[in-house]
Each structure stands twice: as structure tokens, then as C-alpha cells.
mmCIF file of C-alpha atoms and ligand atoms in Angstrom:
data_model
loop_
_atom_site.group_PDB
_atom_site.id
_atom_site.type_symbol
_atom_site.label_atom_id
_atom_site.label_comp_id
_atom_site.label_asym_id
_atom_site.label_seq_id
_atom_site.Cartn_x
_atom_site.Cartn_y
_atom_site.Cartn_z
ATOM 1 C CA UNK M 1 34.332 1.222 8.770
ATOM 2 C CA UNK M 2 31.360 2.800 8.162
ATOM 3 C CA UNK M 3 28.459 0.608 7.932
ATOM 4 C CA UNK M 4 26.797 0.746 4.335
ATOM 5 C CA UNK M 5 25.440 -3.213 4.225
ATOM 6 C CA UNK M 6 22.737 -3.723 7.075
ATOM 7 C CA UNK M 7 19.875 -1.308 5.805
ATOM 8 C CA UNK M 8 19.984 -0.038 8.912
ATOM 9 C CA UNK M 9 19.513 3.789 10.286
ATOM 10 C CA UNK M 10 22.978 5.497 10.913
ATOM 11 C CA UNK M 11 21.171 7.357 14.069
ATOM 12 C CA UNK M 12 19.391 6.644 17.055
ATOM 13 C CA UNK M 13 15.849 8.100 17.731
ATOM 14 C CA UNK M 14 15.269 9.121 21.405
ATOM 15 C CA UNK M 15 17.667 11.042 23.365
ATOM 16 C CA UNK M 16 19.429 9.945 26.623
ATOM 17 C CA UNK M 17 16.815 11.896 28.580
ATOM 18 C CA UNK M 18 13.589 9.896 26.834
ATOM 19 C CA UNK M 19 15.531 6.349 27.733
ATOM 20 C CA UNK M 20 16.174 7.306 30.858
ATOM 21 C CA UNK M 21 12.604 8.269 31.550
ATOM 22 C CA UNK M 22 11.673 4.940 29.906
ATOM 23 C CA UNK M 23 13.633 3.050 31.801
ATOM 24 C CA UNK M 24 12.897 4.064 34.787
ATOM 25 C CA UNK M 25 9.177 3.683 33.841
ATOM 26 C CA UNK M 26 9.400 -0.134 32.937
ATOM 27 C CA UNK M 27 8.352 -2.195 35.692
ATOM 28 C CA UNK M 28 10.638 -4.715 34.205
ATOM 29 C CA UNK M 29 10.498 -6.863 37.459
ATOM 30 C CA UNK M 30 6.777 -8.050 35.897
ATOM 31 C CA UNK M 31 6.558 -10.066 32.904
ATOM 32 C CA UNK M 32 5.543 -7.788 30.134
ATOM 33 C CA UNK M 33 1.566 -7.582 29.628
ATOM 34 C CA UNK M 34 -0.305 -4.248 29.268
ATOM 35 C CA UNK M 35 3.283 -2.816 27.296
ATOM 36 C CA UNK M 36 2.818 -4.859 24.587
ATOM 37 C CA UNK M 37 -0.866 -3.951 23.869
ATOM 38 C CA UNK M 38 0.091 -0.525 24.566
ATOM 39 C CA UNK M 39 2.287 -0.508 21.811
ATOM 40 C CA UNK M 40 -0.009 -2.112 19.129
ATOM 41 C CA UNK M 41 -2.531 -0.169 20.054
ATOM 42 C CA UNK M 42 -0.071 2.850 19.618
ATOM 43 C CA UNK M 43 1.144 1.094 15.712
ATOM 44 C CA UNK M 44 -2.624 0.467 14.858
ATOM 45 C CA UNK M 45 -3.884 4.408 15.195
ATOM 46 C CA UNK M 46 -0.413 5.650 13.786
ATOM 47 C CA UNK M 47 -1.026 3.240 9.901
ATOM 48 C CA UNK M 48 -4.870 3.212 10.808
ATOM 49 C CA UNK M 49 -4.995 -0.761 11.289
ATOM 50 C CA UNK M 50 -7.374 -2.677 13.752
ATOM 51 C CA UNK M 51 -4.910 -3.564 16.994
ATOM 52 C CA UNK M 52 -6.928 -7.309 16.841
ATOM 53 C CA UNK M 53 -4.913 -8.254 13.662
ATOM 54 C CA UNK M 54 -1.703 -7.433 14.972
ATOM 55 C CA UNK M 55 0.802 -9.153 17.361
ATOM 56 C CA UNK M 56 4.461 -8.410 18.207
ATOM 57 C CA UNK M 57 7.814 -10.442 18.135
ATOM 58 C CA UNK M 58 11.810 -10.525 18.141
ATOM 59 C CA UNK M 59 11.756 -8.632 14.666
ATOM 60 C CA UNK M 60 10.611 -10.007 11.628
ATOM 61 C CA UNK M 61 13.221 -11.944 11.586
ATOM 62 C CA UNK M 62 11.061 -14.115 13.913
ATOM 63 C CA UNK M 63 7.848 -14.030 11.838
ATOM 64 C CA UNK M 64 9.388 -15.641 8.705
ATOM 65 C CA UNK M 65 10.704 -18.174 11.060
ATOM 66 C CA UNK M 66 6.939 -18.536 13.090
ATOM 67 C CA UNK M 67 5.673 -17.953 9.358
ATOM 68 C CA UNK M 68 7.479 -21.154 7.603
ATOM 69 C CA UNK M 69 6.804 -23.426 10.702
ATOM 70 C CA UNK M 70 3.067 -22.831 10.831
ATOM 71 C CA UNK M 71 1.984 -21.835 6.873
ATOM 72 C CA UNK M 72 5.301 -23.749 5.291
ATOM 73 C CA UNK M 73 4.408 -27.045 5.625
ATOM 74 C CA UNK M 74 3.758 -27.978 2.133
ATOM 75 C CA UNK M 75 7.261 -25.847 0.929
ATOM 76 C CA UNK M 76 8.044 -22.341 0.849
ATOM 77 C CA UNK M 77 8.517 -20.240 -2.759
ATOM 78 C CA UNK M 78 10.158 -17.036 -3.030
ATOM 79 C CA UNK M 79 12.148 -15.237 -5.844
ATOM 80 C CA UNK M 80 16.017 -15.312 -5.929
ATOM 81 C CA UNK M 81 17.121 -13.166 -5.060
ATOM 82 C CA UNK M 82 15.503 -12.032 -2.225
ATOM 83 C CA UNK M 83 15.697 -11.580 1.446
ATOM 84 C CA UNK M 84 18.563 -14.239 2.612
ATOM 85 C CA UNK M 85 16.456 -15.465 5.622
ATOM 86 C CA UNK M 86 13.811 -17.074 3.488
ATOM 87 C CA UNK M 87 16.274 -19.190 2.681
ATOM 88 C CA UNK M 88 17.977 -19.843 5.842
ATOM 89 C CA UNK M 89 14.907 -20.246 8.379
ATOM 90 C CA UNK M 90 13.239 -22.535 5.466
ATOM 91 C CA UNK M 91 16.114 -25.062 4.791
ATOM 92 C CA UNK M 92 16.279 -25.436 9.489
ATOM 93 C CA UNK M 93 13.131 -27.304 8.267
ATOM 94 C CA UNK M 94 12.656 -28.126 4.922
ATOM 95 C CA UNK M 95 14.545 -29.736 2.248
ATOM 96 C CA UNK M 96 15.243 -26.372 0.079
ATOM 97 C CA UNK M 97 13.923 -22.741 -0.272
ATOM 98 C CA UNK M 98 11.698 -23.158 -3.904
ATOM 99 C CA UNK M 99 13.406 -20.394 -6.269
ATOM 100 C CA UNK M 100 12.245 -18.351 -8.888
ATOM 101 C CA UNK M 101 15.270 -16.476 -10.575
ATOM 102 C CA UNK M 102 14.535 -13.130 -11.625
ATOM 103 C CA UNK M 103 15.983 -11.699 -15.440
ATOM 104 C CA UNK M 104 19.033 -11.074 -15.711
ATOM 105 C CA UNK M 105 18.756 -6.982 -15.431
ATOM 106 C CA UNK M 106 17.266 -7.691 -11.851
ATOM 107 C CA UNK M 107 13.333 -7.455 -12.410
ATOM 108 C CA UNK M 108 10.997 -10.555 -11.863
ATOM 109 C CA UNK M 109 8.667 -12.054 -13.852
ATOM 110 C CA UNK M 110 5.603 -12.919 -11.876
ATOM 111 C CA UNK M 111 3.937 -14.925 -14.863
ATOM 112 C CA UNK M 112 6.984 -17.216 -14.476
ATOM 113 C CA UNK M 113 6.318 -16.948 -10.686
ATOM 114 C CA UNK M 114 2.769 -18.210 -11.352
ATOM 115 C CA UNK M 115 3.646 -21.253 -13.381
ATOM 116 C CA UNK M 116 6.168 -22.481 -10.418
ATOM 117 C CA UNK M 117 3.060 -22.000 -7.775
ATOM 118 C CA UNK M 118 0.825 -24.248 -10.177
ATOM 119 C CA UNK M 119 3.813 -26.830 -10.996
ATOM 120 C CA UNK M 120 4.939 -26.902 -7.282
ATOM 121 C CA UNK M 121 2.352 -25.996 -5.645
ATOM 122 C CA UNK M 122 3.917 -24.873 -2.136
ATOM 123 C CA UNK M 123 1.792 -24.218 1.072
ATOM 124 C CA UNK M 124 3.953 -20.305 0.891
ATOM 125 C CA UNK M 125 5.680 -17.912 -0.820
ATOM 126 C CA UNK M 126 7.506 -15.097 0.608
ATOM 127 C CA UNK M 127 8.420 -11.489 -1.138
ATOM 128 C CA UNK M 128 9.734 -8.287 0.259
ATOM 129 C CA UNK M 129 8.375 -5.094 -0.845
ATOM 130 C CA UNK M 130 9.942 -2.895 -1.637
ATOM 131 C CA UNK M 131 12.185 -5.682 -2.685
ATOM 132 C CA UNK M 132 15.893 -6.901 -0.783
ATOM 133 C CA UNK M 133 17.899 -6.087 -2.589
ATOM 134 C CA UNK M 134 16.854 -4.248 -5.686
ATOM 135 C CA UNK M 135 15.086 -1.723 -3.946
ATOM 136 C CA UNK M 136 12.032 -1.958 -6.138
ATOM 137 C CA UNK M 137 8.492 -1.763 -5.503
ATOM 138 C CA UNK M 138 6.071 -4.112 -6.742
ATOM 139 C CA UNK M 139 2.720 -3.260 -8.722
ATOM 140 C CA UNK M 140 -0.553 -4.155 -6.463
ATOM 141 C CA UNK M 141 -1.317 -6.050 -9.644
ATOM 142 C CA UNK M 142 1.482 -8.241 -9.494
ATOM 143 C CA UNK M 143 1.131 -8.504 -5.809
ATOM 144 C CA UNK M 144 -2.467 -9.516 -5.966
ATOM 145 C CA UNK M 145 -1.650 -12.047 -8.636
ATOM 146 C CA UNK M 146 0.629 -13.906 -6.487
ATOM 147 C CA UNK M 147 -1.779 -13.914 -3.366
ATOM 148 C CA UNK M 148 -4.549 -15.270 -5.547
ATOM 149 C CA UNK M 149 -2.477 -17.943 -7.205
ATOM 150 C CA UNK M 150 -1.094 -18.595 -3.784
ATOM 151 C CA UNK M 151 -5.214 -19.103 -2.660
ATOM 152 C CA UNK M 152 -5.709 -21.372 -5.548
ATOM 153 C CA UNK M 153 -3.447 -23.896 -3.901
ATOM 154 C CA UNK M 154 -4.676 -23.236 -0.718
ATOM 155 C CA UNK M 155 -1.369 -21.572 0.153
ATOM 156 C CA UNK M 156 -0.263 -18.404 1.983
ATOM 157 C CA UNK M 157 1.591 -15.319 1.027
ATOM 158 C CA UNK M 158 3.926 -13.431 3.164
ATOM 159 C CA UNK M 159 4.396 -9.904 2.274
ATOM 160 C CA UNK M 160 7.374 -8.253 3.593
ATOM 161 C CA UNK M 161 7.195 -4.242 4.407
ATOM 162 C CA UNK M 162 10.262 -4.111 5.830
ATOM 163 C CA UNK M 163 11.374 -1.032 3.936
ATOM 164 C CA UNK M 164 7.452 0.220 3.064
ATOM 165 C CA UNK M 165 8.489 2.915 5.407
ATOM 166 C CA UNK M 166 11.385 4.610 2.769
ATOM 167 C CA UNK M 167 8.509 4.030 -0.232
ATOM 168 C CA UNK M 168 5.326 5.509 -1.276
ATOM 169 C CA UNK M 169 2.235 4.455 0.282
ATOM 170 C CA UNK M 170 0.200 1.711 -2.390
ATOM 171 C CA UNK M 171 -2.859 -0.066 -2.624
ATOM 172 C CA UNK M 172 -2.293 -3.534 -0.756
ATOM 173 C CA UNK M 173 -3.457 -6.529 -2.342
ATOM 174 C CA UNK M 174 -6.500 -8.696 -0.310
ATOM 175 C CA UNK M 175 -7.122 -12.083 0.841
ATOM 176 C CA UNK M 176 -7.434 -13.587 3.736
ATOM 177 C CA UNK M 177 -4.273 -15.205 2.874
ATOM 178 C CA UNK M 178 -2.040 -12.750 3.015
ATOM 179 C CA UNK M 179 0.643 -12.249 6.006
ATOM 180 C CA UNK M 180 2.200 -8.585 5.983
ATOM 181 C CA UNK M 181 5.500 -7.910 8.010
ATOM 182 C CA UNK M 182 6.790 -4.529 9.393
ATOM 183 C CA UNK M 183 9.438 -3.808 11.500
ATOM 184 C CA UNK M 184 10.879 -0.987 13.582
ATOM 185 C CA UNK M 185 14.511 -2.129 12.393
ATOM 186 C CA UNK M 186 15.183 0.541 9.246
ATOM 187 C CA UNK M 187 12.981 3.795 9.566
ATOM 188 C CA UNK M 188 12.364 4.066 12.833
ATOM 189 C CA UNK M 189 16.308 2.942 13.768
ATOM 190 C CA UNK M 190 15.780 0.442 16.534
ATOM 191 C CA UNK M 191 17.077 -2.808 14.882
ATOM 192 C CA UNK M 192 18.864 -3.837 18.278
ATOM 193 C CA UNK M 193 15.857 -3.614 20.233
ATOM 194 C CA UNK M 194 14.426 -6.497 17.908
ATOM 195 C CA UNK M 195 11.070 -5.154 17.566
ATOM 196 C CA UNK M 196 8.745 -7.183 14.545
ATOM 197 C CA UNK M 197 4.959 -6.918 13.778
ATOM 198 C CA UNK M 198 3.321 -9.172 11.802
ATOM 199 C CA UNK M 199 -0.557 -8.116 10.247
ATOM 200 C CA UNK M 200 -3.104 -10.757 9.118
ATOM 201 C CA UNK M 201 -6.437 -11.537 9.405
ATOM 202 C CA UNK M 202 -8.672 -14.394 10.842
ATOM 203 C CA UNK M 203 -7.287 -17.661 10.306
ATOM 204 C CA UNK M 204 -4.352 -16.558 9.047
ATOM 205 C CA UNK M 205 -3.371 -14.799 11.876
ATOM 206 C CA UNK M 206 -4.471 -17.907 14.467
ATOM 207 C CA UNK M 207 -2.024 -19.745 12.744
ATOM 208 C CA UNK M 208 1.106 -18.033 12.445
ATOM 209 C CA UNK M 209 0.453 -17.573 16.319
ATOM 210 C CA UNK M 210 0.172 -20.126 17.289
ATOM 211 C CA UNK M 211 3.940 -21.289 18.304
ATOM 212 C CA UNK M 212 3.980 -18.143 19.973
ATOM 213 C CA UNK M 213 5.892 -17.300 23.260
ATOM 214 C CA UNK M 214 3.373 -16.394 26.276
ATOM 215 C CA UNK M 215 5.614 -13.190 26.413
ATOM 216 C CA UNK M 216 6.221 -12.118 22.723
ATOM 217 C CA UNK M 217 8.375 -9.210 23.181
ATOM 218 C CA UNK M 218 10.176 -7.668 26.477
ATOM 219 C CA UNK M 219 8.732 -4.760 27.996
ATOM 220 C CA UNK M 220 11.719 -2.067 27.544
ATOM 221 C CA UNK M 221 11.876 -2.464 23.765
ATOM 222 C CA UNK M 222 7.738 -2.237 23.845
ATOM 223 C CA UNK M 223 7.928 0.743 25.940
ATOM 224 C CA UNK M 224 10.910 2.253 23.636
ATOM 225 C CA UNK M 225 8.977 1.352 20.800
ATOM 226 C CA UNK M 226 5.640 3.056 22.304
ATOM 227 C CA UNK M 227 8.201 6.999 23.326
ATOM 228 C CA UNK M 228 9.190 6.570 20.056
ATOM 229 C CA UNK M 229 5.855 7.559 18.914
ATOM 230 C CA UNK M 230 4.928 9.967 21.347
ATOM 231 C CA UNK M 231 7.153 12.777 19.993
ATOM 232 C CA UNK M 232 5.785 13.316 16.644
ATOM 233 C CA UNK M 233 7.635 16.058 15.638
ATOM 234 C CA UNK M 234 10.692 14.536 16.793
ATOM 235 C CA UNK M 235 9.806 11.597 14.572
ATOM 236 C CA UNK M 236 9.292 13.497 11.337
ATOM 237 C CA UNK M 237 12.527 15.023 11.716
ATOM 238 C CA UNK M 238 14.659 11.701 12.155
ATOM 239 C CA UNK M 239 12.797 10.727 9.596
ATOM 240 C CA UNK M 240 13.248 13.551 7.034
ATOM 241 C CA UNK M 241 16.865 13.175 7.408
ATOM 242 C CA UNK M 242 16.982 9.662 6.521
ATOM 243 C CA UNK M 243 14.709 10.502 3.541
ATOM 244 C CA UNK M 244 17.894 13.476 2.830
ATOM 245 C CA UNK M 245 20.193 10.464 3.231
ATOM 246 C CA UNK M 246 18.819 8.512 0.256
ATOM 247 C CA UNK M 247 18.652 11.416 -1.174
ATOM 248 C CA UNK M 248 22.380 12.173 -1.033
ATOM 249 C CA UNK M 249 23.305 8.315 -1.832
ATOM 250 C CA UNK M 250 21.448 8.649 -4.913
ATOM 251 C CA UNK M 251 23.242 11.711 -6.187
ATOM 252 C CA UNK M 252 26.784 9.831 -5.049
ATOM 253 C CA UNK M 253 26.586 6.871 -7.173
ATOM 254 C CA UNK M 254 24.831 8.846 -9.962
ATOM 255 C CA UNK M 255 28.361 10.195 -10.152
ATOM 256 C CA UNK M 256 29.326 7.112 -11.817
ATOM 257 C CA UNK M 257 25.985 5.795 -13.911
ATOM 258 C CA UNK M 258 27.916 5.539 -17.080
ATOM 259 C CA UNK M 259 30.512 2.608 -15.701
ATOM 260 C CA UNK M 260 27.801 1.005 -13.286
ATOM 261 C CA UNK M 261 23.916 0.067 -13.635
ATOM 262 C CA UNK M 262 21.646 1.283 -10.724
ATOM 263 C CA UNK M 263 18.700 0.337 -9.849
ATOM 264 C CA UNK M 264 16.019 3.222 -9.085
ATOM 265 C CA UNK M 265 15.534 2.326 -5.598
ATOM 266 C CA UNK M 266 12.277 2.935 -3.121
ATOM 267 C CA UNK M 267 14.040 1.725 -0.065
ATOM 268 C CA UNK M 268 16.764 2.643 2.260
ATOM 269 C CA UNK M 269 19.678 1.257 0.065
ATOM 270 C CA UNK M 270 20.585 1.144 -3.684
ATOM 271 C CA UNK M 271 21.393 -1.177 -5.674
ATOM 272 C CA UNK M 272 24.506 -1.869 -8.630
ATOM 273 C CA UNK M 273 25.382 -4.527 -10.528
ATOM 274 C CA UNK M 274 27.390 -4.729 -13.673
ATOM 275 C CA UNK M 275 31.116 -5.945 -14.793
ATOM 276 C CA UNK M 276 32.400 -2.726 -12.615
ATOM 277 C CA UNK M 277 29.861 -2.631 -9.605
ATOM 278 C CA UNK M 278 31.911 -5.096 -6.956
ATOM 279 C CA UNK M 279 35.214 -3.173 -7.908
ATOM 280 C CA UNK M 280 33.868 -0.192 -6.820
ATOM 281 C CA UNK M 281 32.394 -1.963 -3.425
ATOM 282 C CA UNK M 282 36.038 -2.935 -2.989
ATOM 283 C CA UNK M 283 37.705 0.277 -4.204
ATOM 284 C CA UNK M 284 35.054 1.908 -1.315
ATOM 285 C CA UNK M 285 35.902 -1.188 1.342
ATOM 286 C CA UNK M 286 39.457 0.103 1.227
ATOM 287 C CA UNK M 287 38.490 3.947 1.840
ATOM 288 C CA UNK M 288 36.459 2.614 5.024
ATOM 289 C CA UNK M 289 33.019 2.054 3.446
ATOM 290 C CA UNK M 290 31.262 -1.124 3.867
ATOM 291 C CA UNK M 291 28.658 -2.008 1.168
ATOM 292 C CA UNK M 292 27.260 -5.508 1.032
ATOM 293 C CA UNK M 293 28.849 -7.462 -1.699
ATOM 294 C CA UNK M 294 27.315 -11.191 -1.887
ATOM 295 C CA UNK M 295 28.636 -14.430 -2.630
ATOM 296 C CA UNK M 296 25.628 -16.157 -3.817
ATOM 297 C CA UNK M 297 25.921 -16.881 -7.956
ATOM 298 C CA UNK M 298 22.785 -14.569 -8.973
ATOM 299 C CA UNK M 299 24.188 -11.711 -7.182
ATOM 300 C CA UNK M 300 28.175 -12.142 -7.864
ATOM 301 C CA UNK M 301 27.926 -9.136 -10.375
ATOM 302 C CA UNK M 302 26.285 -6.790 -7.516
ATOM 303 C CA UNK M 303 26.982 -4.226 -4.437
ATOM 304 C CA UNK M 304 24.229 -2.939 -2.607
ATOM 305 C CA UNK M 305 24.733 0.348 -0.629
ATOM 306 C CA UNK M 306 22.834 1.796 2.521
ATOM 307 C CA UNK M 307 21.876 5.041 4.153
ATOM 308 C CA UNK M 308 25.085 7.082 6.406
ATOM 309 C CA UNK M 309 25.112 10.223 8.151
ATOM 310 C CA UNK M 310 24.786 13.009 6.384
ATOM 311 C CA UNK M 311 28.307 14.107 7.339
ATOM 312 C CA UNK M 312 29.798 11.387 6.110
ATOM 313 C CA UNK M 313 28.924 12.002 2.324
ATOM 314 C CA UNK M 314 31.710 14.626 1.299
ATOM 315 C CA UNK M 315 34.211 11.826 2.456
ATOM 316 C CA UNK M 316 32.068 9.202 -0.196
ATOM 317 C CA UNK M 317 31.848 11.391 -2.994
ATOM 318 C CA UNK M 318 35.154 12.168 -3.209
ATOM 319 C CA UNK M 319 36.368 8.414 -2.957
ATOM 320 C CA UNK M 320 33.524 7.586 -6.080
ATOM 321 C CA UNK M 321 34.835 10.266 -8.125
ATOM 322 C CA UNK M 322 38.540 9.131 -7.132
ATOM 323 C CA UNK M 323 37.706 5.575 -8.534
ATOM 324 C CA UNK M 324 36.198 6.984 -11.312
ATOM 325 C CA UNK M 325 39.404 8.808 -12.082
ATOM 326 C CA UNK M 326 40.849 4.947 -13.041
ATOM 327 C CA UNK M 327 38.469 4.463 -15.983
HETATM 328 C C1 PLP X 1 13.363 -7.752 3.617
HETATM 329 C C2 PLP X 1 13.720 -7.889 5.056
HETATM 330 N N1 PLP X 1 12.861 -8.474 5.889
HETATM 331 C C3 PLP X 1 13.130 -8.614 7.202
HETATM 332 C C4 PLP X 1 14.322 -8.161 7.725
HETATM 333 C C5 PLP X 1 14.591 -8.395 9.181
HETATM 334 O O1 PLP X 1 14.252 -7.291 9.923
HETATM 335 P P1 PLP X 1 14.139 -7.362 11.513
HETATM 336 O O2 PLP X 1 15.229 -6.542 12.051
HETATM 337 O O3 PLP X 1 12.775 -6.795 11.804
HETATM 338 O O4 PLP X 1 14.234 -8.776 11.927
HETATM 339 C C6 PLP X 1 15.263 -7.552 6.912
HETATM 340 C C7 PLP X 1 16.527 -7.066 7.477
HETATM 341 O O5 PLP X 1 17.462 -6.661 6.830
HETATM 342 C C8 PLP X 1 14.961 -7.405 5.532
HETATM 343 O O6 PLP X 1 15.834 -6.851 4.687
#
């Protein structure tokens, strides 16, 4: 099968030379220590961020764990859909997940999101942006509206950048309450290595440390991490083909815009929905493409699709346009 419902990258960054080099480099008989501030320091001068307000885990995965135990306390808020692992890392602790349902053509209404932080007031809420799945990017305005409605309550938002790579660069909102989240999982292709950053200032960032590890992060996938930077050329070419890749996605299931509805989409993967949209994922399943069809009730009606090889697209169009042929 070819692998269409992980976001991930369908390549690998460094060559067998640069891991072996690494490797051999990693004095992985010490516990990690000067690799891991290596690495931020490396992050920090490549998105021009100060190294102090950053710190490193098991992929974000681990920070919207560390982020509900330490800023959750008081319940955690986030839209439906969104990002399953709000869900699942809040309800290992909490009652419930607090839900906001977006419309039904897949946007969100953040003046409805407001009312629920003033009604409910939880101690977080949690969004990804660009958004899993729809694959759209929020306005700084609506952003900033839920961090300062968040403040109000003396809460905490978590803003998820998972994908922020894929999308245009934007205008972040501020407050001292805010908690952004990168990862090296999608753009940068090394989702196995597990490697999560989490960016926040003063207080906020003492507290969503403070359950943390003495060794956050092991020193090969730091010192990965810190070659895969090195090359920058290198870089900006695996890169430019992913960017080709979403490119090429896009123009496949534009084949078929007049039988399903997608979603413009500033992230790795795009998203359908409609009465058609999880026959298609299906017709595609059997042709040995795997999109990510859900089960949840919001999202019974959609198929999200990510990024493959570049070779791999003549093979996809022509299964599209042969289940197009049935309507
Ligand atoms: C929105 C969002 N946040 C976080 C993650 C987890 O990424 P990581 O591999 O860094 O744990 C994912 C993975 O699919 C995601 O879609």
C-alpha cells in the first residue's frame, strides 16, 4: 500500500553516508547533554527564536501530553475536529476533551469558540495550524482572539505548527500564554526519530516543563536532527520536492472537483468530504492507496489524502480518472 494517511514525508533526508558519520559521532555510551542544546541552538538561528524558550521531547506527541498534565487542570477545549490526540492524551486524565464542532462545510467559528471558553471556562485549549485535518490556516486575528479569551480565564493556549512548515509564514499571535508546537515529523521527514519542540515563554514555559525527563530526547535523533541542518542546500531540495508533491496531489484530485468538495489546503495533505469522498478513498484503498478515512461522526462524510513520491502519481491519476469513469 502506499501510505497516503500519516502526513508524513514519503522520503528520507540524509543519505547512508551522513548517518553513518552521525553515528559514529554519537558518544551514545553518555547520557545525552551538550546534543540536545546543540540542536536548539541549531532550530533557534534557523526560525530566528531565542534557544532559552525552547526545549525538546519524544515529538509533539509528548508536549500535548506534558501540555494537558501541567496547563489542563481546569479542562482542555479544542475544536472537533481536530488533531485526534487532544482527545486521547486529555480523556488518560480528564473526564472528556471540551468540543467545539465546526460548520458543517468544515470551517470554524471562533465567536462560537469564544462563548464555550466564557461558559466553560477551561484552564486550555488546543488548535493546530494549519489545521488537522482541513488543511486550513487560521487568521492571526482569530488566533489572537482565542489566546486572549483563553487569558481572560486565566487559561493557556496551545498552538500547534505541526504542518507551519508546508504553509506561508504569518504573523503569530502574543501572550505570554501561548504554547507553540513544531515538530521534525512532516517537512523535515524524521517522524521515527520522534523529535518535538515546544516554544513558550516565562512561566509558561516553567510549567509545561516541569514533568520533564532529566534526558528529554536521545542523543542520535538530536544529532540527526542537528546534520539535518547542516546541508542547506540539501535541505531546500528535499524540501522543494515535497512542496512539487502537494503540488501534484492538488492537480490529482482536482481531476474530480465536480463529484467531490476539497478543501484548499496549506499543509502536507488535502482534504474531501462530500456524499462521494469515502467511495473514492475506498475505490483508491483497492488500487493500493491508503488515505485516512475516519470513523468519528463529524468526519464520516470525509477522506483526507497525503504527500507520495513523485513517481508514484501517474499510477494515482489514472486510478481517479478510472473512478471517475463510474459517474
Ligand atoms: C496536528 C498534529 N500535531 C502533532 C502531531 C504529532 O507529531 P509528532 O510526530 O511530532 O508527535 C501530528 C501528527 O500527525 C499532527 O497532525
Amino acid at each position: 500500500m502506499i501510505i497516503m494517511n500519516r502526513n508524513t514525508c514519503p522520503l528520507k533526508p540524509l543519505s547512508n553516508e551522513q548517518i553513518i558519520k552521525v553515528v559514529q559521532n554519537t558518544d551514545y555510551n553518555q547520557y545525552p547533554d551538550q546534543e540536545r542544546q546543540r540542536f536548539i541552538n541549531i532550530y533557534a538561528k534557523a526560525y530566528d527564536l531565542n534557544p532559552s524558550e525552547i526545549e525538546v521531547a519524544n515529538g509533539s506527541d509528548e508536549w500535548i501530553q506534558k501540555a494537558v498534565m501541567t496547563l489542563g487542570q481546569n479542562g482542555v477545549m479544542a475544536f472537533n475536529p481536530d488533531f485526534v490526540m487532544y482527545k486521547i492524551y486529555t480523556e488518560q486524565v480528564l473526564p472528556e476533551l471540551l468540543t467545539v464542532d465546526c460548520e458543517p462545510d468544515f470551517s470554524f467559528d471562533f465567536a462560537k469558540a469564544v462563548q464555550a471558553i466564557q461558559e466553560r471556562k477551561p484552564s486550555l485549549f488546543m488548535i493546530s495550524n494549519p489545521h488537522n485535518p482541513t488543511g486550513v490556516m487560521f487568521k492571526t486575528e482569530e488566533l489572537q482572539l482565542l489566546a486572549d479569551t483563553m487569558a481572560e480565564v486565566d487559561g493557556y493556549l496551545v498552538l500547534d505548527e505541526c504542518y507551519i512548515d508546508f504553509a506561508v509564514d504569518y504573523e503569530r499571535p502574543q501572550g505570554q500564554n501561548i504554547v507553540f508546537l513544531r515538530t521534525l515529523s512532516k517537512l523535515y521527514g524524521m517522524a521515527g526519530l520522534r523529535i518535538g519542540l515546544a516554544i513558550a515563554q516565562g512561566e509558561t514555559f516553567t510549567k509545561i516543563n516541569s514533568i520533564n525527563h532529566p534526558y528529554t530526547l536521545n542523543s542520535l535523533s538530536l544529532n540527526l536532527a542537528s546534520e539535518l541542518f547542516s546541508n542547506k542546500e540539501k535541505l531546500a531540495e528535499f524540501k522543494n520536492y515535497q512542496f512539487e508533491s502537494k503540488k501534484q496531489l492538488t492537480k490529482a484530485l482536482a481531476q474530480v472537483n465536480d463529484l467531490i468538495t476539497i478543501k484548499p489546503s496549506l499543509a502536507n495533505y488535502i482534504f474531501t468530504f462530500g456524499d462521494l469522498a469515502v467511495d473514492l478513498a475506498e475505490f483508491l484503498i483497492s488500487k493500493g492507496f491508503l488515505p485516512r478515512t475516519y470513523d468519528t461522526p463529524i468526519l464520516k462524510n470525509a477522506a483526507r489524502y497525503s504527500i507520495i513520491k513523485l513517481d508514484d502519481y501517474p499510477a494515482l491519476n489514472q486510478a481517479i480518472m478510472e473512478w471517475k469513469q463510474k459517474y
